Amino acid sequence: MPVFIRWSDLDALGHVHHLAYLRWCEDARNEHAVAIGLPVPGTGVRSQVVVAMACDFKKPLDRATNPVVHLRVIRVGKASLEAQFSIAFGVVEHFCARVTTVMCSDESGASSPWTVEERERLKAEPLPA
């Protein structure tokens, strides 16, 4: 997913603020979910809830760059998944993260197992950048 860096994404030093990286990963996760046919987030059916995240800020990004967010599903559980995110400009990785989510019922908040069809779509190759 290409990213357009906005002025509001920058900190006082002119670098991308750490929260912007996390927003971009969230956007990529939601775009990926919709693209593979999972329920649209926030529609009142089922939604992925982030339960764990680990990230590394490797090199600052500034306004002059046009980074790309890459997402790869690395593990699919009964109702959860672990995804790896990379934000890069050209061949240089600036940020990486591992995020674990659980699919939950929007009504009850309880975990909701993946359907057989969802599991197959989640295991497919990642979408091209």
mmCIF file of N, CA and C in Angstrom:
data_model
loop_
_atom_site.group_PDB
_atom_site.id
_atom_site.type_symbol
_atom_site.label_atom_id
_atom_site.label_comp_id
_atom_site.label_asym_id
_atom_site.label_seq_id
_atom_site.Cartn_x
_atom_site.Cartn_y
_atom_site.Cartn_z
ATOM 1 N N MET A 1 0.848 -1.165 0.000
ATOM 2 C CA MET A 1 0.000 0.000 0.000
ATOM 3 C C MET A 1 0.899 1.235 0.000
ATOM 4 N N PRO A 2 0.842 2.051 -1.043
ATOM 5 C CA PRO A 2 1.624 3.291 -1.052
ATOM 6 C C PRO A 2 1.110 4.267 0.007
ATOM 7 N N VAL A 3 2.011 5.071 0.543
ATOM 8 C CA VAL A 3 1.662 6.049 1.575
ATOM 9 C C VAL A 3 2.034 7.445 1.097
ATOM 10 N N PHE A 4 1.152 8.373 1.326
ATOM 11 C CA PHE A 4 1.436 9.788 1.088
ATOM 12 C C PHE A 4 1.641 10.433 2.451
ATOM 13 N N ILE A 5 2.827 10.946 2.703
ATOM 14 C CA ILE A 5 3.124 11.542 4.010
ATOM 15 C C ILE A 5 2.534 12.943 4.082
ATOM 16 N N ARG A 6 1.694 13.158 5.101
ATOM 17 C CA ARG A 6 1.066 14.468 5.321
ATOM 18 C C ARG A 6 1.889 15.269 6.324
ATOM 19 N N TRP A 7 1.722 16.570 6.292
ATOM 20 C CA TRP A 7 2.426 17.419 7.260
ATOM 21 C C TRP A 7 2.112 16.987 8.685
ATOM 22 N N SER A 8 0.869 16.585 8.922
ATOM 23 C CA SER A 8 0.476 16.189 10.280
ATOM 24 C C SER A 8 1.114 14.874 10.719
ATOM 25 N N ASP A 9 1.758 14.153 9.801
ATOM 26 C CA ASP A 9 2.471 12.923 10.150
ATOM 27 C C ASP A 9 3.869 13.202 10.708
ATOM 28 N N LEU A 10 4.323 14.450 10.619
ATOM 29 C CA LEU A 10 5.693 14.787 10.984
ATOM 30 C C LEU A 10 5.803 15.296 12.421
ATOM 31 N N ASP A 11 6.970 15.045 13.017
ATOM 32 C CA ASP A 11 7.245 15.592 14.352
ATOM 33 C C ASP A 11 8.003 16.908 14.200
ATOM 34 N N ALA A 12 8.434 17.493 15.301
ATOM 35 C CA ALA A 12 9.111 18.796 15.283
ATOM 36 C C ALA A 12 10.451 18.761 14.546
ATOM 37 N N LEU A 13 11.030 17.567 14.388
ATOM 38 C CA LEU A 13 12.303 17.437 13.677
ATOM 39 C C LEU A 13 12.120 17.185 12.178
ATOM 40 N N GLY A 14 10.863 17.098 11.745
ATOM 41 C CA GLY A 14 10.598 16.840 10.332
ATOM 42 C C GLY A 14 10.614 15.367 9.957
ATOM 43 N N HIS A 15 10.678 14.490 10.978
ATOM 44 C CA HIS A 15 10.614 13.048 10.740
ATOM 45 C C HIS A 15 9.179 12.574 10.932
ATOM 46 N N VAL A 16 8.846 11.459 10.327
ATOM 47 C CA VAL A 16 7.525 10.877 10.534
ATOM 48 C C VAL A 16 7.386 10.482 12.006
ATOM 49 N N HIS A 17 6.296 10.922 12.627
ATOM 50 C CA HIS A 17 5.996 10.621 14.031
ATOM 51 C C HIS A 17 5.685 9.125 14.165
ATOM 52 N N HIS A 18 6.072 8.540 15.290
ATOM 53 C CA HIS A 18 5.912 7.094 15.473
ATOM 54 C C HIS A 18 4.469 6.612 15.323
ATOM 55 N N LEU A 19 3.502 7.423 15.699
ATOM 56 C CA LEU A 19 2.107 6.986 15.577
ATOM 57 C C LEU A 19 1.656 6.864 14.124
ATOM 58 N N ALA A 20 2.259 7.646 13.230
ATOM 59 C CA ALA A 20 1.888 7.564 11.811
ATOM 60 C C ALA A 20 2.182 6.168 11.259
ATOM 61 N N TYR A 21 3.307 5.578 11.647
ATOM 62 C CA TYR A 21 3.647 4.235 11.178
ATOM 63 C C TYR A 21 2.549 3.237 11.573
ATOM 64 N N LEU A 22 2.068 3.371 12.804
ATOM 65 C CA LEU A 22 1.043 2.450 13.300
ATOM 66 C C LEU A 22 -0.282 2.664 12.577
ATOM 67 N N ARG A 23 -0.618 3.929 12.270
ATOM 68 C CA ARG A 23 -1.843 4.209 11.491
ATOM 69 C C ARG A 23 -1.749 3.586 10.111
ATOM 70 N N TRP A 24 -0.584 3.694 9.496
ATOM 71 C CA TRP A 24 -0.416 3.119 8.153
ATOM 72 C C TRP A 24 -0.564 1.605 8.190
ATOM 73 N N CYS A 25 -0.038 0.958 9.229
ATOM 74 C CA CYS A 25 -0.208 -0.491 9.358
ATOM 75 C C CYS A 25 -1.675 -0.845 9.554
ATOM 76 N N GLU A 26 -2.374 -0.067 10.348
ATOM 77 C CA GLU A 26 -3.809 -0.295 10.565
ATOM 78 C C GLU A 26 -4.577 -0.150 9.256
ATOM 79 N N ASP A 27 -4.254 0.885 8.486
ATOM 80 C CA ASP A 27 -4.912 1.071 7.184
ATOM 81 C C ASP A 27 -4.640 -0.119 6.272
ATOM 82 N N ALA A 28 -3.390 -0.577 6.221
ATOM 83 C CA ALA A 28 -3.046 -1.716 5.369
ATOM 84 C C ALA A 28 -3.777 -2.980 5.825
ATOM 85 N N ARG A 29 -3.869 -3.173 7.136
ATOM 86 C CA ARG A 29 -4.573 -4.355 7.668
ATOM 87 C C ARG A 29 -6.041 -4.343 7.275
ATOM 88 N N ASN A 30 -6.684 -3.175 7.399
ATOM 89 C CA ASN A 30 -8.095 -3.074 7.035
ATOM 90 C C ASN A 30 -8.303 -3.214 5.529
ATOM 91 N N GLU A 31 -7.429 -2.610 4.727
ATOM 92 C CA GLU A 31 -7.516 -2.750 3.259
ATOM 93 C C GLU A 31 -7.366 -4.214 2.861
ATOM 94 N N HIS A 32 -6.412 -4.896 3.490
ATOM 95 C CA HIS A 32 -6.183 -6.313 3.202
ATOM 96 C C HIS A 32 -7.421 -7.130 3.564
ATOM 97 N N ALA A 33 -7.999 -6.871 4.733
ATOM 98 C CA ALA A 33 -9.189 -7.615 5.166
ATOM 99 C C ALA A 33 -10.320 -7.481 4.147
ATOM 100 N N VAL A 34 -10.580 -6.273 3.715
ATOM 101 C CA VAL A 34 -11.654 -6.039 2.746
ATOM 102 C C VAL A 34 -11.315 -6.698 1.406
ATOM 103 N N ALA A 35 -10.046 -6.586 0.978
ATOM 104 C CA ALA A 35 -9.628 -7.125 -0.318
ATOM 105 C C ALA A 35 -9.784 -8.643 -0.394
ATOM 106 N N ILE A 36 -9.613 -9.343 0.733
ATOM 107 C CA ILE A 36 -9.740 -10.805 0.697
ATOM 108 C C ILE A 36 -11.121 -11.279 1.134
ATOM 109 N N GLY A 37 -12.043 -10.348 1.345
ATOM 110 C CA GLY A 37 -13.426 -10.729 1.622
ATOM 111 C C GLY A 37 -13.791 -10.938 3.070
ATOM 112 N N LEU A 38 -12.969 -10.462 4.006
ATOM 113 C CA LEU A 38 -13.359 -10.519 5.418
ATOM 114 C C LEU A 38 -14.407 -9.433 5.665
ATOM 115 N N PRO A 39 -15.160 -9.523 6.767
ATOM 116 C CA PRO A 39 -16.152 -8.479 7.045
ATOM 117 C C PRO A 39 -15.513 -7.094 7.088
ATOM 118 N N VAL A 40 -16.199 -6.130 6.528
ATOM 119 C CA VAL A 40 -15.700 -4.756 6.531
ATOM 120 C C VAL A 40 -15.630 -4.279 7.980
ATOM 121 N N PRO A 41 -14.455 -3.788 8.413
ATOM 122 C CA PRO A 41 -14.323 -3.330 9.801
ATOM 123 C C PRO A 41 -15.353 -2.263 10.159
ATOM 124 N N GLY A 42 -15.933 -2.394 11.353
ATOM 125 C CA GLY A 42 -16.872 -1.397 11.846
ATOM 126 C C GLY A 42 -18.289 -1.514 11.309
ATOM 127 N N THR A 43 -18.619 -2.647 10.675
ATOM 128 C CA THR A 43 -19.971 -2.795 10.126
ATOM 129 C C THR A 43 -20.926 -3.484 11.085
ATOM 130 N N GLY A 44 -20.423 -3.853 12.280
ATOM 131 C CA GLY A 44 -21.308 -4.451 13.275
ATOM 132 C C GLY A 44 -21.417 -5.954 13.197
ATOM 133 N N VAL A 45 -20.587 -6.607 12.384
ATOM 134 C CA VAL A 45 -20.657 -8.056 12.251
ATOM 135 C C VAL A 45 -19.535 -8.689 13.070
ATOM 136 N N ARG A 46 -18.331 -8.710 12.500
ATOM 137 C CA ARG A 46 -17.134 -9.233 13.153
ATOM 138 C C ARG A 46 -15.981 -8.318 12.781
ATOM 139 N N SER A 47 -15.068 -8.144 13.690
ATOM 140 C CA SER A 47 -13.923 -7.274 13.446
ATOM 141 C C SER A 47 -12.668 -7.878 14.060
ATOM 142 N N GLN A 48 -11.513 -7.563 13.450
ATOM 143 C CA GLN A 48 -10.240 -7.955 14.036
ATOM 144 C C GLN A 48 -9.877 -6.961 15.141
ATOM 145 N N VAL A 49 -9.434 -7.484 16.261
ATOM 146 C CA VAL A 49 -9.015 -6.663 17.384
ATOM 147 C C VAL A 49 -7.525 -6.926 17.616
ATOM 148 N N VAL A 50 -6.730 -5.876 17.676
ATOM 149 C CA VAL A 50 -5.297 -6.019 17.923
ATOM 150 C C VAL A 50 -5.095 -6.406 19.382
ATOM 151 N N VAL A 51 -4.358 -7.507 19.608
ATOM 152 C CA VAL A 51 -4.096 -7.965 20.969
ATOM 153 C C VAL A 51 -2.615 -7.913 21.329
ATOM 154 N N ALA A 52 -1.744 -7.801 20.343
ATOM 155 C CA ALA A 52 -0.308 -7.705 20.616
ATOM 156 C C ALA A 52 0.386 -7.037 19.436
ATOM 157 N N MET A 53 1.463 -6.295 19.774
ATOM 158 C CA MET A 53 2.230 -5.623 18.735
ATOM 159 C C MET A 53 3.663 -5.442 19.221
ATOM 160 N N ALA A 54 4.599 -5.697 18.328
ATOM 161 C CA ALA A 54 6.005 -5.418 18.581
ATOM 162 C C ALA A 54 6.546 -4.733 17.341
ATOM 163 N N CYS A 55 7.275 -3.642 17.532
ATOM 164 C CA CYS A 55 7.753 -2.914 16.358
ATOM 165 C C CYS A 55 9.164 -2.386 16.559
ATOM 166 N N ASP A 56 9.827 -2.169 15.425
ATOM 167 C CA ASP A 56 11.177 -1.612 15.406
ATOM 168 C C ASP A 56 11.209 -0.448 14.431
ATOM 169 N N PHE A 57 11.693 0.687 14.924
ATOM 170 C CA PHE A 57 11.883 1.863 14.083
ATOM 171 C C PHE A 57 13.342 1.829 13.651
ATOM 172 N N LYS A 58 13.587 1.569 12.377
ATOM 173 C CA LYS A 58 14.946 1.322 11.908
ATOM 174 C C LYS A 58 15.647 2.558 11.361
ATOM 175 N N LYS A 59 14.906 3.396 10.660
ATOM 176 C CA LYS A 59 15.506 4.576 10.051
ATOM 177 C C LYS A 59 14.413 5.618 9.866
ATOM 178 N N PRO A 60 14.667 6.885 10.202
ATOM 179 C CA PRO A 60 13.615 7.905 10.066
ATOM 180 C C PRO A 60 13.173 8.110 8.619
ATOM 181 N N LEU A 61 11.919 8.430 8.474
ATOM 182 C CA LEU A 61 11.353 8.842 7.185
ATOM 183 C C LEU A 61 11.072 10.334 7.271
ATOM 184 N N ASP A 62 11.191 11.020 6.162
ATOM 185 C CA ASP A 62 10.839 12.445 6.143
ATOM 186 C C ASP A 62 9.829 12.703 5.033
ATOM 187 N N ARG A 63 9.401 13.938 4.909
ATOM 188 C CA ARG A 63 8.339 14.312 3.974
ATOM 189 C C ARG A 63 8.708 14.041 2.518
ATOM 190 N N ALA A 64 9.980 13.992 2.188
ATOM 191 C CA ALA A 64 10.417 13.833 0.800
ATOM 192 C C ALA A 64 10.323 12.388 0.303
ATOM 193 N N THR A 65 9.937 11.452 1.165
ATOM 194 C CA THR A 65 9.874 10.043 0.761
ATOM 195 C C THR A 65 8.450 9.627 0.452
ATOM 196 N N ASN A 66 8.314 8.568 -0.294
ATOM 197 C CA ASN A 66 7.016 7.971 -0.615
ATOM 198 C C ASN A 66 7.085 6.494 -0.257
ATOM 199 N N PRO A 67 6.909 6.166 1.016
ATOM 200 C CA PRO A 67 7.071 4.776 1.446
ATOM 201 C C PRO A 67 5.905 3.887 1.003
ATOM 202 N N VAL A 68 6.144 2.601 1.141
ATOM 203 C CA VAL A 68 5.140 1.583 0.835
ATOM 204 C C VAL A 68 5.022 0.668 2.042
ATOM 205 N N VAL A 69 3.786 0.327 2.413
ATOM 206 C CA VAL A 69 3.532 -0.619 3.502
ATOM 207 C C VAL A 69 3.324 -1.999 2.888
ATOM 208 N N HIS A 70 4.090 -2.974 3.370
ATOM 209 C CA HIS A 70 3.942 -4.358 2.935
ATOM 210 C C HIS A 70 3.368 -5.154 4.105
ATOM 211 N N LEU A 71 2.417 -6.039 3.816
ATOM 212 C CA LEU A 71 1.793 -6.881 4.832
ATOM 213 C C LEU A 71 1.922 -8.323 4.394
ATOM 214 N N ARG A 72 2.274 -9.185 5.346
ATOM 215 C CA ARG A 72 2.344 -10.621 5.070
ATOM 216 C C ARG A 72 1.756 -11.354 6.265
ATOM 217 N N VAL A 73 0.772 -12.196 6.026
ATOM 218 C CA VAL A 73 0.208 -13.033 7.088
ATOM 219 C C VAL A 73 1.202 -14.161 7.332
ATOM 220 N N ILE A 74 1.650 -14.308 8.585
ATOM 221 C CA ILE A 74 2.659 -15.324 8.871
ATOM 222 C C ILE A 74 2.132 -16.491 9.711
ATOM 223 N N ARG A 75 0.984 -16.317 10.342
ATOM 224 C CA ARG A 75 0.397 -17.415 11.121
ATOM 225 C C ARG A 75 -1.098 -17.201 11.210
ATOM 226 N N VAL A 76 -1.852 -18.273 10.994
ATOM 227 C CA VAL A 76 -3.306 -18.218 11.141
ATOM 228 C C VAL A 76 -3.702 -19.225 12.209
ATOM 229 N N GLY A 77 -4.351 -18.741 13.270
ATOM 230 C CA GLY A 77 -4.839 -19.608 14.338
ATOM 231 C C GLY A 77 -6.326 -19.878 14.166
ATOM 232 N N LYS A 78 -6.961 -20.383 15.211
ATOM 233 C CA LYS A 78 -8.393 -20.699 15.156
ATOM 234 C C LYS A 78 -9.230 -19.438 14.927
ATOM 235 N N ALA A 79 -8.918 -18.372 15.660
ATOM 236 C CA ALA A 79 -9.646 -17.106 15.505
ATOM 237 C C ALA A 79 -8.680 -15.924 15.460
ATOM 238 N N SER A 80 -7.396 -16.224 15.315
ATOM 239 C CA SER A 80 -6.391 -15.157 15.361
ATOM 240 C C SER A 80 -5.487 -15.245 14.137
ATOM 241 N N LEU A 81 -4.687 -14.212 13.988
ATOM 242 C CA LEU A 81 -3.647 -14.246 12.970
ATOM 243 C C LEU A 81 -2.505 -13.359 13.422
ATOM 244 N N GLU A 82 -1.336 -13.671 12.903
ATOM 245 C CA GLU A 82 -0.168 -12.841 13.137
ATOM 246 C C GLU A 82 0.290 -12.353 11.780
ATOM 247 N N ALA A 83 0.493 -11.055 11.671
ATOM 248 C CA ALA A 83 0.927 -10.447 10.417
ATOM 249 C C ALA A 83 2.226 -9.692 10.632
ATOM 250 N N GLN A 84 3.020 -9.652 9.587
ATOM 251 C CA GLN A 84 4.267 -8.902 9.609
ATOM 252 C C GLN A 84 4.100 -7.710 8.673
ATOM 253 N N PHE A 85 4.482 -6.544 9.160
ATOM 254 C CA PHE A 85 4.417 -5.321 8.376
ATOM 255 C C PHE A 85 5.825 -4.802 8.155
ATOM 256 N N SER A 86 6.043 -4.245 6.991
ATOM 257 C CA SER A 86 7.302 -3.587 6.683
ATOM 258 C C SER A 86 6.957 -2.289 5.969
ATOM 259 N N ILE A 87 7.581 -1.203 6.388
ATOM 260 C CA ILE A 87 7.407 0.083 5.705
ATOM 261 C C ILE A 87 8.765 0.436 5.134
ATOM 262 N N ALA A 88 8.791 0.563 3.814
ATOM 263 C CA ALA A 88 10.068 0.766 3.134
ATOM 264 C C ALA A 88 9.960 1.905 2.126
ATOM 265 N N PHE A 89 11.106 2.504 1.877
ATOM 266 C CA PHE A 89 11.256 3.484 0.807
ATOM 267 C C PHE A 89 12.321 2.914 -0.109
ATOM 268 N N GLY A 90 11.907 2.501 -1.299
ATOM 269 C CA GLY A 90 12.829 1.783 -2.174
ATOM 270 C C GLY A 90 13.161 0.445 -1.546
ATOM 271 N N VAL A 91 14.432 0.121 -1.473
ATOM 272 C CA VAL A 91 14.837 -1.155 -0.888
ATOM 273 C C VAL A 91 15.204 -1.033 0.591
ATOM 274 N N VAL A 92 15.103 0.172 1.143
ATOM 275 C CA VAL A 92 15.491 0.412 2.539
ATOM 276 C C VAL A 92 14.269 0.280 3.448
ATOM 277 N N GLU A 93 14.350 -0.657 4.397
ATOM 278 C CA GLU A 93 13.274 -0.822 5.372
ATOM 279 C C GLU A 93 13.461 0.206 6.488
ATOM 280 N N HIS A 94 12.394 0.960 6.765
ATOM 281 C CA HIS A 94 12.439 1.987 7.801
ATOM 282 C C HIS A 94 11.726 1.561 9.083
ATOM 283 N N PHE A 95 10.800 0.606 8.965
ATOM 284 C CA PHE A 95 9.974 0.214 10.110
ATOM 285 C C PHE A 95 9.506 -1.211 9.867
ATOM 286 N N CYS A 96 9.446 -2.006 10.928
ATOM 287 C CA CYS A 96 8.829 -3.324 10.824
ATOM 288 C C CYS A 96 8.045 -3.598 12.102
ATOM 289 N N ALA A 97 7.014 -4.416 11.965
ATOM 290 C CA ALA A 97 6.174 -4.741 13.117
ATOM 291 C C ALA A 97 5.562 -6.117 12.934
ATOM 292 N N ARG A 98 5.283 -6.755 14.063
ATOM 293 C CA ARG A 98 4.473 -7.979 14.093
ATOM 294 C C ARG A 98 3.232 -7.643 14.904
ATOM 295 N N VAL A 99 2.099 -7.958 14.333
ATOM 296 C CA VAL A 99 0.825 -7.642 14.972
ATOM 297 C C VAL A 99 -0.011 -8.906 15.046
ATOM 298 N N THR A 100 -0.566 -9.180 16.227
ATOM 299 C CA THR A 100 -1.475 -10.304 16.409
ATOM 300 C C THR A 100 -2.869 -9.747 16.615
ATOM 301 N N THR A 101 -3.820 -10.300 15.860
ATOM 302 C CA THR A 101 -5.211 -9.885 16.003
ATOM 303 C C THR A 101 -6.075 -11.105 16.297
ATOM 304 N N VAL A 102 -7.228 -10.847 16.883
ATOM 305 C CA VAL A 102 -8.241 -11.872 17.107
ATOM 306 C C VAL A 102 -9.519 -11.380 16.456
ATOM 307 N N MET A 103 -10.157 -12.243 15.673
ATOM 308 C CA MET A 103 -11.446 -11.903 15.080
ATOM 309 C C MET A 103 -12.498 -12.053 16.164
ATOM 310 N N CYS A 104 -13.275 -11.001 16.393
ATOM 311 C CA CYS A 104 -14.276 -10.989 17.462
ATOM 312 C C CYS A 104 -15.644 -10.623 16.913
ATOM 313 N N SER A 105 -16.662 -11.134 17.592
ATOM 314 C CA SER A 105 -18.036 -10.741 17.302
ATOM 315 C C SER A 105 -18.217 -9.312 17.774
ATOM 316 N N ASP A 106 -18.733 -8.436 16.913
ATOM 317 C CA ASP A 106 -18.955 -7.048 17.310
ATOM 318 C C ASP A 106 -20.024 -6.941 18.395
ATOM 319 N N GLU A 107 -20.957 -7.876 18.402
ATOM 320 C CA GLU A 107 -22.058 -7.810 19.372
ATOM 321 C C GLU A 107 -21.626 -8.263 20.760
ATOM 322 N N SER A 108 -20.971 -9.430 20.853
ATOM 323 C CA SER A 108 -20.627 -9.984 22.162
ATOM 324 C C SER A 108 -19.192 -9.673 22.591
ATOM 325 N N GLY A 109 -18.315 -9.396 21.636
ATOM 326 C CA GLY A 109 -16.905 -9.189 21.943
ATOM 327 C C GLY A 109 -16.124 -10.487 22.096
ATOM 328 N N ALA A 110 -16.805 -11.629 21.989
ATOM 329 C CA ALA A 110 -16.145 -12.929 22.106
ATOM 330 C C ALA A 110 -15.405 -13.259 20.815
ATOM 331 N N SER A 111 -14.349 -14.062 20.941
ATOM 332 C CA SER A 111 -13.619 -14.456 19.737
ATOM 333 C C SER A 111 -14.533 -15.254 18.817
ATOM 334 N N SER A 112 -14.295 -15.106 17.531
ATOM 335 C CA SER A 112 -15.130 -15.721 16.513
ATOM 336 C C SER A 112 -14.221 -16.456 15.538
ATOM 337 N N PRO A 113 -14.259 -17.790 15.531
ATOM 338 C CA PRO A 113 -13.345 -18.551 14.678
ATOM 339 C C PRO A 113 -13.485 -18.184 13.195
ATOM 340 N N TRP A 114 -12.352 -18.316 12.480
ATOM 341 C CA TRP A 114 -12.366 -18.103 11.033
ATOM 342 C C TRP A 114 -13.214 -19.184 10.379
ATOM 343 N N THR A 115 -13.912 -18.830 9.324
ATOM 344 C CA THR A 115 -14.585 -19.853 8.527
ATOM 345 C C THR A 115 -13.525 -20.557 7.684
ATOM 346 N N VAL A 116 -13.875 -21.702 7.111
ATOM 347 C CA VAL A 116 -12.944 -22.427 6.244
ATOM 348 C C VAL A 116 -12.521 -21.534 5.076
ATOM 349 N N GLU A 117 -13.477 -20.814 4.492
ATOM 350 C CA GLU A 117 -13.180 -19.928 3.361
ATOM 351 C C GLU A 117 -12.245 -18.794 3.779
ATOM 352 N N GLU A 118 -12.466 -18.203 4.950
ATOM 353 C CA GLU A 118 -11.602 -17.121 5.435
ATOM 354 C C GLU A 118 -10.182 -17.625 5.661
ATOM 355 N N ARG A 119 -10.059 -18.827 6.246
ATOM 356 C CA ARG A 119 -8.731 -19.401 6.489
ATOM 357 C C ARG A 119 -7.974 -19.577 5.178
ATOM 358 N N GLU A 120 -8.650 -20.046 4.152
ATOM 359 C CA GLU A 120 -8.000 -20.242 2.859
ATOM 360 C C GLU A 120 -7.546 -18.908 2.266
ATOM 361 N N ARG A 121 -8.383 -17.887 2.370
ATOM 362 C CA ARG A 121 -8.009 -16.570 1.829
ATOM 363 C C ARG A 121 -6.865 -15.958 2.639
ATOM 364 N N LEU A 122 -6.843 -16.173 3.949
ATOM 365 C CA LEU A 122 -5.773 -15.651 4.783
ATOM 366 C C LEU A 122 -4.440 -16.329 4.500
ATOM 367 N N LYS A 123 -4.484 -17.597 4.116
ATOM 368 C CA LYS A 123 -3.260 -18.348 3.845
ATOM 369 C C LYS A 123 -2.702 -18.071 2.454
ATOM 370 N N ALA A 124 -3.468 -17.400 1.607
ATOM 371 C CA ALA A 124 -3.024 -17.111 0.250
ATOM 372 C C ALA A 124 -1.845 -16.140 0.270
ATOM 373 N N GLU A 125 -1.163 -16.033 -0.855
ATOM 374 C CA GLU A 125 -0.054 -15.106 -0.975
ATOM 375 C C GLU A 125 -0.518 -13.684 -0.676
ATOM 376 N N PRO A 126 0.359 -12.846 -0.108
ATOM 377 C CA PRO A 126 -0.020 -11.463 0.163
ATOM 378 C C PRO A 126 -0.316 -10.708 -1.115
ATOM 379 N N LEU A 127 -1.114 -9.657 -0.981
ATOM 380 C CA LEU A 127 -1.439 -8.821 -2.124
ATOM 381 C C LEU A 127 -0.203 -8.083 -2.593
ATOM 382 N N PRO A 128 -0.076 -7.850 -3.906
ATOM 383 C CA PRO A 128 1.080 -7.096 -4.375
ATOM 384 C C PRO A 128 1.023 -5.658 -3.872
ATOM 385 N N ALA A 129 2.201 -5.071 -3.665
ATOM 386 C CA ALA A 129 2.279 -3.688 -3.167
ATOM 387 C C ALA A 129 1.879 -2.712 -4.244
#
